[in-house]
Amino acid sequence: QVQLVESGGGLVQAGGSLRLSCAASGRTFNIYTMGWFRQAAGKEREFVAGIYWSGRSTLYADSVKGRFTISRDYAKNTVYLQLNSLTPEDTAVYSCAADLRTLYIATKAYLYDYWGQGTQVTVSS
C-alpha cells in the first residue's frame, strides 16, 4: 500500500505561483513513477506532469511546459509541482498518483495505482 497526501492548493491571481506537495508513505520502494493530474469542472482528468521516482527524468503536458516544474525530495519522499504564470484555465483539482507497474512515465490515469485526495487550485482573472 502507498499513501499519498497533497497540499499547497489555494486561490491565486492570474500570473501568480503556487507550489503543490505530494507526500508519499508506505511501500514507497515499489513506486516507479509519480504523476500529477488535474480535473477542471465538467472536463476530463488530464495529465500534467510526471517524474521517475529516481528523479532521473520528467515529462510535461504541452499546456504547462515552461510554466510548471515537477521535482522530488528524496529525504522527504515528497514530489512537488511548482506552478508559475498561472492562468484561469489552470483552475482545477490537482491530484498526485503513484505508478508501481509501468516502466515509463504514463500519461493515462488508469495506469496509476494509488491516488491522493486532490487539492483545489483556483486562479482568478
PDB file of C-alpha atoms in Angstrom, residues 38-102:
ATOM      1  CA  ARG A  38      -5.828  17.815 -12.889  1.00  0.00           C
ATOM      2  CA  GLN A  39      -9.552  17.885 -13.450  1.00  0.00           C
ATOM      3  CA  ALA A  40     -11.477  21.058 -14.118  1.00  0.00           C
ATOM      4  CA  ALA A  41     -15.212  21.243 -13.543  1.00  0.00           C
ATOM      5  CA  GLY A  42     -17.067  19.487 -16.344  1.00  0.00           C
ATOM      6  CA  LYS A  43     -13.883  18.257 -18.012  1.00  0.00           C
ATOM      7  CA  GLU A  44     -11.932  15.040 -18.235  1.00  0.00           C
ATOM      8  CA  ARG A  45      -8.979  14.452 -15.939  1.00  0.00           C
ATOM      9  CA  GLU A  46      -5.751  15.293 -17.744  1.00  0.00           C
ATOM     10  CA  PHE A  47      -2.082  14.536 -17.259  1.00  0.00           C
ATOM     11  CA  VAL A  48       0.011  17.490 -16.152  1.00  0.00           C
ATOM     12  CA  ALA A  49       3.493  16.211 -15.317  1.00  0.00           C
ATOM     13  CA  GLY A  50       5.330  13.075 -14.289  1.00  0.00           C
ATOM     14  CA  ILE A  51       8.667  12.053 -12.837  1.00  0.00           C
ATOM     15  CA  TYR A  52      10.543   8.829 -12.237  1.00  0.00           C
ATOM     16  CA  TRP A  53      10.772   8.027  -8.528  1.00  0.00           C
ATOM     17  CA  SER A  54      14.525   8.077  -9.057  1.00  0.00           C
ATOM     18  CA  GLY A  55      14.110  11.644 -10.322  1.00  0.00           C
ATOM     19  CA  ARG A  56      16.155  10.989 -13.445  1.00  0.00           C
ATOM     20  CA  SER A  57      13.568  12.127 -15.966  1.00  0.00           C
ATOM     21  CA  THR A  58      10.412  14.215 -16.254  1.00  0.00           C
ATOM     22  CA  LEU A  59       7.540  14.649 -18.681  1.00  0.00           C
ATOM     23  CA  TYR A  60       5.122  17.554 -19.116  1.00  0.00           C
ATOM     24  CA  ALA A  61       1.884  18.200 -20.913  1.00  0.00           C
ATOM     25  CA  ASP A  62       2.295  20.763 -23.684  1.00  0.00           C
ATOM     26  CA  SER A  63      -0.165  23.078 -21.947  1.00  0.00           C
ATOM     27  CA  VAL A  64       2.115  23.500 -18.908  1.00  0.00           C
ATOM     28  CA  LYS A  65       5.571  23.108 -20.404  1.00  0.00           C
ATOM     29  CA  GLY A  66       7.782  26.014 -19.425  1.00  0.00           C
ATOM     30  CA  ARG A  67       5.416  27.114 -16.654  1.00  0.00           C
ATOM     31  CA  PHE A  68       5.210  24.106 -14.304  1.00  0.00           C
ATOM     32  CA  THR A  69       8.097  22.149 -12.802  1.00  0.00           C
ATOM     33  CA  ILE A  70       7.917  18.730 -11.155  1.00  0.00           C
ATOM     34  CA  SER A  71      10.618  17.693  -8.706  1.00  0.00           C
ATOM     35  CA  ARG A  72      11.332  15.149  -5.961  1.00  0.00           C
ATOM     36  CA  ASP A  73      12.827  15.405  -2.489  1.00  0.00           C
ATOM     37  CA  TYR A  74      14.444  12.047  -1.687  1.00  0.00           C
ATOM     38  CA  ALA A  75      14.762  12.667   2.025  1.00  0.00           C
ATOM     39  CA  LYS A  76      11.110  13.623   2.455  1.00  0.00           C
ATOM     40  CA  ASN A  77       9.572  11.129  -0.024  1.00  0.00           C
ATOM     41  CA  THR A  78       7.778  14.113  -1.476  1.00  0.00           C
ATOM     42  CA  VAL A  79       7.069  15.188  -5.031  1.00  0.00           C
ATOM     43  CA  TYR A  80       6.448  18.850  -5.790  1.00  0.00           C
ATOM     44  CA  LEU A  81       4.716  20.669  -8.598  1.00  0.00           C
ATOM     45  CA  GLN A  82       5.729  24.295  -8.965  1.00  0.00           C
ATOM     46  CA  LEU A  83       3.059  26.235 -10.836  1.00  0.00           C
ATOM     47  CA  ASN A  84       4.135  29.573 -12.352  1.00  0.00           C
ATOM     48  CA  SER A  85       2.459  32.069 -14.670  1.00  0.00           C
ATOM     49  CA  LEU A  86      -0.929  30.695 -13.745  1.00  0.00           C
ATOM     50  CA  THR A  87      -3.996  31.474 -15.836  1.00  0.00           C
ATOM     51  CA  PRO A  88      -7.692  30.917 -15.099  1.00  0.00           C
ATOM     52  CA  GLU A  89      -7.503  27.903 -17.423  1.00  0.00           C
ATOM     53  CA  ASP A  90      -5.280  26.208 -14.832  1.00  0.00           C
ATOM     54  CA  THR A  91      -8.146  26.173 -12.324  1.00  0.00           C
ATOM     55  CA  ALA A  92      -8.796  22.546 -11.346  1.00  0.00           C
ATOM     56  CA  VAL A  93      -8.442  19.915  -8.672  1.00  0.00           C
ATOM     57  CA  TYR A  94      -4.859  18.692  -8.810  1.00  0.00           C
ATOM     58  CA  SER A  95      -4.089  15.120  -7.752  1.00  0.00           C
ATOM     59  CA  CYS A  96      -0.884  13.173  -7.477  1.00  0.00           C
ATOM     60  CA  ALA A  97      -0.649   9.499  -8.309  1.00  0.00           C
ATOM     61  CA  ALA A  98       1.846   6.671  -7.945  1.00  0.00           C
ATOM     62  CA  ASP A  99       2.536   4.078 -10.608  1.00  0.00           C
ATOM     63  CA  LEU A 100       4.047   0.783  -9.449  1.00  0.00           C
ATOM     64  CA  ARG A 101       3.944  -1.124 -12.733  1.00  0.00           C
ATOM     65  CA  THR A 102       4.542   0.946 -15.871  1.00  0.00           C
TER      66      THR A 102
END
